[in-house]
Amino acid sequence: MKPKIKGQNVGYIFISPLIIYLFSLSIYPMIRVLYMSFFSVQPTLHAGEIFIGFENYIKVFNDPLFYISLQNTIIFVAGSVFFHLLLGLFLALLINKLTHNLFKNVCRTIILIPIAITPVAVAWMWKMIYHPAFSFVPLIFNALNLDITWALLAYPETALTAVTITNIWHATPYYMLYWLAALQSISPEIYEASEVDGANMQQRFRYITLPQLKIFFIFFACWDIINTFMYWDLVWVMTRGGPGYSTEILATYIYKQAFQALNFGYASALGSVGFLVMATVSSVLIYMMRERG
Amino acid sequence: MSEPKKVDRRKFIYAGLGAVALIAIGAAAYVAMNPPVVTQTVTTSTTVPTTSVVTTTVPTTTVVTTTVPTTSTPSEKVEITFMDWTLTEIPFKYTAIKMFEESHPNIKIKPIETPYEGYFDKLVTQHVAGSPPDVFALIPEENWKLAEAGVQYPLDDFIRAEGPKFKEQFVKAAWDMGVWKGQVMNLPWRFGCSCFFLNKKVFRDAGVAIPTKLESWEQIRELAIEIKKNSPPEVYGIGFPGSKTDLGTSWFWYAFLFQNGAELIREDGTVGFNTPEGIESLQFLVDLLRKDKVVPPEVTAYGDNEIKDAFGMGRIAMWHNGPWMIIGILSAHPECEIEVRLMPTRKRDGSPAGGTQYAMSPMCKHKNEAWEFIKFMTSYPIISVMAKDGIYVPPRYDVMEDSYFHIPPISVFIEQAKLPGTHVIGNYPEFMVISDYIQTAQQQAYLGQKTVKEALAWAEEQCNKVLAPHYKK
Amino acid sequence: MRMIYKVVIILTLIFTILWFIPIYWMITGTLRPPGEMWVRTLFPSTLSLNTYIDIIFGRGKEFATFYRNSIVISIATTLITLVLATPAAYGFSRFKFKGNTTFLLLVLLNQMFPKVLLSIPYFLMISELKMYNTLFAVILMDVVYTLPFALFMMKGWFDSIPPAIDESALIDGCSRVGVIFRIMMPISKTMLFASGATCFLFTWNEYLFCRTFTSDPELRTVTIGIGEAIGQFYIDFPRLMASATLASIPVIIVFIVIQKYFIRGILSGALKM
């Protein structure tokens, strides 16, 4: 069957409800944020919006705190995404392998519990887990006669890692869920055929599972990067960017500029630069996705 | 041939899909736009936490009857929206609202409950979008910012209409919480300053006598060392927060800053903590932490909330904070025995103070009625109930006369509040921004990354840069 | 083969326990008598339901309101999202029209801005539409954030279904829309439930929009109820943890119920036809 151009354009009809809904609600706010980045919004929020062109952006690129927060954000995102995807896949594969249904269901449900808890509660819970006086961890260390100080959020060296670990704990079950669903998309007949052909587990994984998962992998990576990049709740509650600026990520810096300094112009500029970074990364990933699809 | 049929079927089914979506949206909208009628179950007696406090007796229910003259012929109903995060904490406020509505039949108050987390973001968002609440609560740390941004409406005209005696009813320091560039922007309803909390049990277990008065910094240091020596390893003599999660980190230091004669921000808009006195005051804390080691070492992991729990659990012998913490400590640790002491003095007395206020929005359409409400909520009968229930310093002199406030621990706070060295902190421009710098400097000093001198010099430079535009002539 | 299976079981157990430890700690914290929140023993000295009783009997009516609002918002958001996303995913997957990839990228644009910055223009929009202080406003904006995910999940899923299946149905006289309903949906149960569960969860835990777009006490959701435990000066920790636990129970029940839709057999059954 020759694909007629007219036939392909039918696709527009299918995608239009979603596109119309999404764009009608999100275009104006995004443009407004971009628009505000070219102004110096004085503290009197209604009066005194002075057009200053690219001055905010020049300020951004000269701001040492911008670079610090960008660096912290990249570490936070890279650490989170890496473990979300790989650990999530690993857990999904493990769970998939199990045949005892009760055990499988119980484990799967238990691992999924963290995502049911609201981020604010997760942040406070982990804040206490990292705390020297209130956590059960020092007790374990004492029992094992280890003399390690356990105050991960107190020291600039460990604070960012600690927050990243919390994010990993909180969101990896999501990715286990997604991978479980993605794994279902692989036809079992190909597995059976390869088993007949004598392939062992590693070979099956490498030559059958992996290629089919590549698209999902790219999408999940893209999605996770975009969502974690501006993820504010966890870090804000746990450390507010401290100690010092060791956990100051772009999201907390933008928040401080917007709502503490009431510097909406500058905050918008920061947000726009962050947006550009992410847009670049995701375009690359999506075009990679297209080639494989 | 089958083409036209396909197109028709497709259009029909697409219409069906659209209808399903519309129905789903419509159903949700129906449910959403017809919320059940709001019926507030108002209790006419306040519920006071049942605390087993050894050194003070908290009175039980206090039902207040007011004889507020009703206004003249009620005109059309006016609705005032009122946003306050303490509506859930203080159920008495609903009683107060009901009392107000009874005495002002033409005014209806619509309360908006919003948790404290993100309260000011929501306020700013609403203001920018043009629909802020008519009356709202705020703290002095936000006063300058909100006044400058035009979120608050000056109350000077209303106050002038009340006569010259109106201002004198309020404690001066509390009144000053709402002053911005000479204008009064809000009225205080909650006030308090910091005094020392001593954990009787820890003192007892360490065999150290509780002093009747805290004379000097040296005495505090010696007490802390003595307690640490005679206590199990996880108990410390004194505790203070060091994390950025709230303003407690700098609040703790400010007491010593003021006591040493230094200022936070001078009249000309430069910061006053980078003086020898200021450096000495921070050095005192850093020495307690790093030299004498009488403070829980992981200081930057502690915020006010964690210190409060550590104190309640008996891990810390001494701490200072405001009277509002008493209920906080006792509700989580009912068996804690607290003794309150006045602040020590050095070059002079000093204590940070803060509180909560009510303000009005410039976009309020019924400013007179809003003023009546603010006046009512900061009047004698209301404040006297709330200050007793919440255990804080009433911002009114007439309420302070009440015998309840002559009993410790609240009497100690009141005595401290009357001293000249008690400063309200927070009513400065860009307060949250400079607090961030100050807390960063404190953390650097606590962690030993910089000396106190270096840290404060850096903070001074950053803060002055931020403050300068606000003090330009 | 047996050996490998044993390893799988052990590893699963290890990770399950690792993930569960903080939860266990949180739950036992709420079951301790008042004042003993931070006593660090494995089991509470006495099991005390005090915290829960305070919440359920002290503010039970409020919690019922919270649940109701959260359920309405989450279900409505999930339904609307799936209804909009599934045909769109099919369209993106099956048709190579101009701008296919571009539109996909554009859909992701909104997620790249910080929500806190966008909250002000959203609020402006909602006020203009006179929808302030309704659950509908929350639903409307929540869908904006769940749509991209559902779209990509369903598209990835449809991509993995060979177009041969569509073709054979079309040749048999089925229309495109019919293909979606009669062929795709029945075998997409797993993916639909994964996307739907995520949308549900995301809106259930959402705090910013619920707080910003509503002001009536009657419209508060479960996340706001949890946030109320955080006071100006201190936190009522047992209440925070207990509210969070109570808030997550319905979600966990939903998980347990939809477990059966994750059975593999559905797909192989469909393909063998």
Coordinates of N, CA, C and O in Angstrom, one line a residue, chain A residues 4 6 10 12-17 21 32 42-46 65 120 124 127-128 130-134 149-157 232 236-245 248 255-262 264, chain B residues 3 10 14 25 117-118 120-122 124-125 127-130 142 145-151 242-246 297-303 305-307 309-310 313 315 363 430-433 436-437 440 443-444 447 449 458 470:
Chain A
K4 N -0.3 7.5 1.1 CA -0.6 8.7 0.4 C -0.3 9.9 1.4 O -0.5 9.7 2.6
K6 N -2.0 12.5 1.8 CA -3.3 12.8 2.5 C -3.5 11.9 3.6 O -3.9 12.3 4.7
V10 N -3.7 12.7 8.1 CA -4.8 12.3 9.1 C -4.2 12.4 10.5 O -5.0 12.7 11.4
Y12 N -2.7 14.6 11.9 CA -3.0 15.9 12.5 C -4.3 15.8 13.3 O -4.4 16.4 14.4
I13 N -5.3 15.1 12.7 CA -6.5 15.1 13.4 C -6.4 14.4 14.8 O -7.0 14.8 15.8
F14 N -5.6 13.3 14.7 CA -5.5 12.6 16.0 C -4.8 13.3 17.1 O -5.1 13.2 18.2
I15 N -3.8 14.1 16.6 CA -3.0 14.8 17.7 C -3.6 16.1 18.1 O -3.2 16.7 19.1
S16 N -4.6 16.6 17.3 CA -5.0 18.0 17.6 C -5.6 18.2 18.9 O -5.4 19.2 19.5
P17 N -6.5 17.3 19.5 CA -7.1 17.7 20.8 C -6.0 17.9 21.8 O -6.0 18.9 22.6
Y21 N -5.2 21.6 23.5 CA -5.3 21.7 24.9 C -4.0 22.2 25.6 O -4.0 23.2 26.3
R32 N 5.2 34.6 28.7 CA 5.3 35.7 29.6 C 6.6 35.6 30.5 O 7.1 36.6 30.8
Q42 N 10.9 46.0 39.1 CA 11.2 46.6 40.4 C 10.4 46.0 41.5 O 9.3 45.4 41.2
P43 N 10.8 46.2 42.8 CA 10.0 45.6 43.8 C 8.5 46.0 43.9 O 7.7 45.2 44.2
T44 N 8.2 47.2 43.5 CA 6.8 47.5 43.3 C 6.3 46.8 42.1 O 6.5 47.3 41.0
L45 N 5.7 45.7 42.2 CA 5.5 44.8 41.1 C 4.7 45.3 40.0 O 4.9 44.9 38.8
H46 N 3.8 46.2 40.3 CA 2.9 46.6 39.2 C 3.5 47.7 38.4 O 3.6 47.7 37.2
L65 N 27.2 32.6 41.3 CA 26.2 31.7 41.9 C 25.5 30.9 40.8 O 25.0 29.8 41.1
V120 N 7.1 16.4 50.3 CA 7.5 17.1 51.5 C 7.7 16.1 52.6 O 8.7 16.3 53.4
W124 N 11.3 15.5 54.7 CA 11.5 15.6 56.2 C 11.9 14.2 56.7 O 12.8 14.2 57.6
K127 N 15.5 13.9 56.0 CA 16.3 14.8 56.8 C 16.6 14.2 58.2 O 17.7 14.4 58.7
M128 N 15.6 13.5 58.7 CA 15.8 12.9 60.0 C 16.7 11.7 59.9 O 17.4 11.3 60.8
Y130 N 19.1 11.4 58.0 CA 20.5 11.8 57.9 C 21.0 12.6 59.1 O 22.1 13.0 59.2
H131 N 20.1 12.7 60.1 CA 20.4 13.5 61.3 C 21.2 12.7 62.3 O 20.7 11.6 62.7
P132 N 22.2 13.3 62.9 CA 23.0 12.5 63.9 C 22.2 12.1 65.1 O 22.4 11.1 65.7
A133 N 21.3 13.0 65.5 CA 20.6 12.8 66.8 C 19.4 12.0 66.7 O 19.0 11.3 67.7
F134 N 18.7 12.0 65.6 CA 17.4 11.4 65.5 C 17.4 10.1 64.6 O 16.4 9.4 64.5
T149 N 31.1 9.7 61.7 CA 30.1 10.8 61.9 C 29.0 10.7 60.9 O 29.3 10.7 59.7
W150 N 27.8 10.6 61.3 CA 26.7 10.5 60.4 C 25.9 11.8 60.4 O 25.0 11.9 61.2
A151 N 26.2 12.7 59.6 CA 25.4 14.0 59.5 C 25.6 14.5 58.1 O 26.1 15.5 57.9
L152 N 25.0 13.7 57.2 CA 25.3 14.0 55.8 C 24.8 15.3 55.3 O 25.4 15.9 54.4
L153 N 23.8 15.9 56.0 CA 23.3 17.2 55.5 C 24.1 18.3 56.1 O 23.8 19.5 55.8
A154 N 25.0 18.0 57.0 CA 25.6 19.1 57.7 C 26.9 19.6 57.0 O 27.3 20.7 57.2
Y155 N 27.4 18.8 56.2 CA 28.7 19.1 55.6 C 28.6 19.3 54.1 O 28.0 18.5 53.4
P156 N 29.2 20.4 53.6 CA 29.1 20.7 52.2 C 29.6 19.5 51.3 O 29.1 19.3 50.2
E157 N 30.5 18.7 51.8 CA 31.0 17.6 50.9 C 30.0 16.6 50.7 O 29.9 16.0 49.6
W232 N 12.3 21.1 42.7 CA 12.7 22.1 43.8 C 12.3 21.6 45.1 O 13.0 21.8 46.1
W236 N 14.7 22.0 48.6 CA 14.3 23.2 49.4 C 14.0 22.8 50.8 O 14.4 23.4 51.8
V237 N 13.2 21.7 51.0 CA 12.8 21.3 52.3 C 14.0 20.8 53.1 O 14.2 21.0 54.3
M238 N 14.9 20.0 52.4 CA 16.0 19.4 53.1 C 17.1 20.3 53.5 O 17.6 20.3 54.7
T239 N 17.5 21.2 52.7 CA 18.6 22.1 53.0 C 18.5 23.5 52.7 O 19.3 24.3 53.1
R240 N 17.4 23.9 51.9 CA 17.3 25.3 51.4 C 18.5 25.7 50.7 O 18.8 26.9 50.6
G241 N 19.3 24.8 50.1 CA 20.5 25.2 49.4 C 21.8 25.2 50.2 O 22.8 25.3 49.6
G242 N 21.6 25.0 51.5 CA 22.8 25.0 52.3 C 23.4 23.6 52.4 O 23.0 22.7 51.7
P243 N 24.4 23.4 53.2 CA 25.2 24.4 53.9 C 26.1 25.2 52.9 O 26.6 24.6 52.0
G244 N 26.2 26.5 53.2 CA 26.9 27.3 52.2 C 26.1 27.3 50.9 O 24.9 27.6 50.9
Y245 N 26.7 27.0 49.8 CA 25.9 26.8 48.6 C 26.1 25.5 48.0 O 25.9 25.3 46.8
E248 N 22.8 24.3 46.5 CA 22.1 25.4 45.8 C 21.9 24.9 44.3 O 22.9 24.9 43.6
Y255 N 14.0 30.3 42.7 CA 13.0 30.5 43.7 C 13.4 31.7 44.6 O 12.6 32.6 44.9
K256 N 14.6 31.7 45.1 CA 15.1 32.7 46.0 C 15.0 34.1 45.3 O 14.6 35.1 45.9
Q257 N 15.4 34.1 44.0 CA 15.4 35.4 43.3 C 14.0 35.8 43.1 O 13.7 37.0 43.1
A258 N 13.1 34.9 42.8 CA 11.7 35.3 42.5 C 10.9 35.7 43.7 O 10.2 36.7 43.7
F259 N 11.0 34.9 44.7 CA 10.1 35.1 45.8 C 10.7 35.7 47.1 O 10.0 36.2 47.9
Q260 N 12.0 35.7 47.2 CA 12.7 36.3 48.3 C 13.2 37.7 48.0 O 13.1 38.6 48.7
A261 N 13.8 37.8 46.8 CA 14.3 39.1 46.4 C 13.2 39.8 45.5 O 13.4 41.0 45.1
L262 N 12.2 39.2 45.1 CA 11.1 39.7 44.2 C 11.8 40.2 43.0 O 11.3 41.2 42.4
F264 N 11.7 39.3 39.7 CA 11.1 38.4 38.7 C 11.8 38.4 37.4 O 11.9 37.4 36.7
Chain B
E3 N -14.3 4.7 1.0 CA -13.7 5.9 1.5 C -14.7 6.8 2.3 O -14.5 7.2 3.4
R10 N -15.4 7.8 10.9 CA -14.3 8.4 11.7 C -14.8 9.7 12.3 O -14.6 9.9 13.5
Y14 N -15.0 10.2 16.2 CA -14.2 11.3 16.8 C -15.1 12.2 17.6 O -14.7 12.7 18.7
I25 N -14.9 16.3 31.4 CA -14.5 17.7 31.9 C -15.7 18.3 32.6 O -15.6 18.9 33.6
E117 N 3.8 26.8 54.9 CA 4.7 26.5 53.9 C 4.2 27.1 52.5 O 3.3 26.6 51.9
G118 N 4.9 28.1 52.1 CA 4.6 28.7 50.8 C 3.5 29.8 50.9 O 2.9 30.2 49.9
F120 N 3.8 33.0 51.8 CA 4.1 34.3 51.2 C 4.2 34.2 49.7 O 4.0 35.2 49.0
D121 N 4.6 33.0 49.2 CA 4.6 32.9 47.7 C 3.2 33.1 47.2 O 2.9 33.7 46.2
K122 N 2.2 32.4 47.9 CA 0.9 32.5 47.4 C 0.4 34.0 47.5 O -0.3 34.4 46.6
V124 N 2.1 36.7 47.3 CA 2.7 37.5 46.2 C 2.1 37.2 44.9 O 1.7 38.0 44.1
T125 N 1.8 35.9 44.7 CA 1.2 35.4 43.4 C -0.2 36.1 43.3 O -0.5 36.6 42.2
H127 N -1.3 38.7 44.6 CA -1.2 40.2 44.5 C -0.8 40.5 43.0 O -1.4 41.4 42.4
V128 N 0.2 39.8 42.5 CA 0.5 40.1 41.1 C -0.6 39.9 40.1 O -0.8 40.6 39.2
A129 N -1.4 38.8 40.4 CA -2.5 38.5 39.6 C -3.7 39.4 39.8 O -4.7 39.4 39.1
G130 N -3.7 40.2 40.9 CA -4.7 41.2 41.1 C -5.8 40.7 42.0 O -6.8 41.4 42.1
E142 N 8.9 39.8 56.5 CA 8.4 40.0 55.2 C 7.8 41.5 55.1 O 7.4 41.8 54.0
K145 N 9.6 44.0 52.5 CA 9.5 43.5 51.1 C 8.0 43.7 50.6 O 7.8 44.2 49.5
L146 N 7.1 43.3 51.4 CA 5.7 43.4 51.0 C 5.2 44.9 51.0 O 4.4 45.3 50.1
A147 N 5.8 45.7 51.9 CA 5.3 47.1 51.9 C 5.9 47.8 50.6 O 5.1 48.5 49.9
E148 N 7.1 47.5 50.3 CA 7.7 48.1 49.1 C 7.1 47.7 47.8 O 7.0 48.4 46.9
A149 N 6.7 46.4 47.9 CA 6.0 45.9 46.6 C 4.6 46.3 46.5 O 3.9 46.0 45.5
G150 N 4.1 47.1 47.5 CA 2.8 47.5 47.4 C 1.7 46.5 47.7 O 0.6 46.7 47.4
V151 N 2.1 45.5 48.5 CA 1.2 44.4 48.8 C 0.4 44.9 50.1 O -0.7 44.4 50.3
G242 N 22.3 25.6 63.0 CA 23.3 26.1 62.0 C 22.9 25.8 60.6 O 23.6 26.1 59.7
S243 N 21.7 25.3 60.4 CA 21.3 25.0 59.0 C 20.5 26.2 58.5 O 20.2 27.1 59.2
K244 N 20.3 26.2 57.1 CA 19.7 27.3 56.5 C 18.2 27.2 56.5 O 17.5 28.0 55.9
T245 N 17.6 26.1 57.1 CA 16.2 25.9 56.9 C 15.3 26.8 57.5 O 14.1 26.9 57.2
D246 N 15.7 27.7 58.4 CA 14.9 28.7 58.9 C 15.7 29.8 59.4 O 17.0 29.8 59.4
P297 N 28.2 18.9 67.7 CA 29.1 19.3 66.7 C 28.5 19.4 65.3 O 29.0 20.3 64.5
E298 N 27.5 18.7 65.0 CA 27.0 18.8 63.6 C 26.0 19.9 63.5 O 24.9 19.7 63.1
V299 N 26.5 21.1 63.8 CA 25.6 22.2 64.0 C 24.8 22.5 62.8 O 23.7 23.0 62.8
T300 N 25.4 22.3 61.6 CA 24.7 22.7 60.4 C 23.6 21.8 60.0 O 23.0 22.0 59.0
A301 N 23.5 20.7 60.7 CA 22.4 19.8 60.5 C 21.1 20.1 61.2 O 20.1 19.6 61.0
Y302 N 21.3 21.1 62.2 CA 20.2 21.4 63.1 C 19.5 22.7 62.6 O 20.2 23.7 62.4
G303 N 18.2 22.6 62.6 CA 17.4 23.8 62.4 C 16.7 24.0 63.8 O 16.8 23.2 64.7
N305 N 13.7 23.5 64.6 CA 12.9 22.3 64.9 C 13.7 21.2 65.5 O 13.2 20.6 66.5
E306 N 14.9 20.9 65.0 CA 15.6 19.8 65.5 C 16.2 20.2 66.9 O 16.3 19.3 67.8
I307 N 16.6 21.4 67.1 CA 17.1 21.8 68.4 C 16.0 21.7 69.4 O 16.2 21.3 70.6
D309 N 13.6 19.6 69.4 CA 13.4 18.2 69.8 C 14.6 17.7 70.6 O 14.4 17.0 71.6
A310 N 15.8 18.2 70.3 CA 17.0 17.7 71.1 C 16.8 18.3 72.5 O 17.1 17.6 73.5
M313 N 14.2 16.3 74.4 CA 14.6 14.9 74.7 C 15.7 14.9 75.8 O 16.1 13.9 76.2
R315 N 18.8 16.3 75.4 CA 20.2 16.2 74.8 C 20.9 17.5 74.9 O 22.1 17.6 74.7
M363 N -5.7 46.6 47.3 CA -6.8 46.3 46.4 C -8.1 45.9 47.1 O -9.1 45.5 46.4
E430 N 15.1 43.6 51.9 CA 15.7 42.4 51.4 C 16.2 41.5 52.5 O 17.2 40.9 52.5
F431 N 15.3 41.4 53.5 CA 15.8 40.7 54.7 C 16.1 39.2 54.4 O 17.1 38.7 54.9
M432 N 15.3 38.6 53.6 CA 15.6 37.2 53.3 C 16.9 37.0 52.6 O 17.6 36.0 52.8
V433 N 17.2 38.0 51.7 CA 18.4 37.9 50.9 C 19.6 38.0 51.8 O 20.6 37.3 51.7
D436 N 20.3 35.1 54.0 CA 21.0 34.0 53.3 C 22.5 34.2 53.4 O 23.3 33.3 53.7
Y437 N 23.0 35.5 53.1 CA 24.4 35.7 53.2 C 24.9 35.5 54.6 O 26.0 35.0 54.9
T440 N 25.1 32.0 55.5 CA 26.2 31.3 54.8 C 27.5 31.6 55.6 O 28.3 30.7 55.8
Q443 N 27.7 29.6 58.7 CA 28.0 28.2 58.4 C 29.5 28.1 58.1 O 30.2 27.1 58.6
Q444 N 30.0 29.0 57.4 CA 31.5 28.9 57.0 C 32.3 29.0 58.3 O 33.3 28.3 58.4
L447 N 31.8 25.7 60.4 CA 32.5 24.6 59.8 C 34.0 24.7 59.7 O 34.7 23.8 59.3
Q449 N 35.6 26.7 57.8 CA 36.1 27.0 56.4 C 36.7 28.4 56.4 O 37.6 28.6 55.6
W458 N 33.1 39.0 54.3 CA 32.5 38.6 53.1 C 31.0 39.0 53.1 O 30.4 39.5 52.2
H470 N 18.5 50.6 48.4 CA 17.3 50.9 49.2 C 17.6 52.2 50.1 O 16.6 52.8 50.6

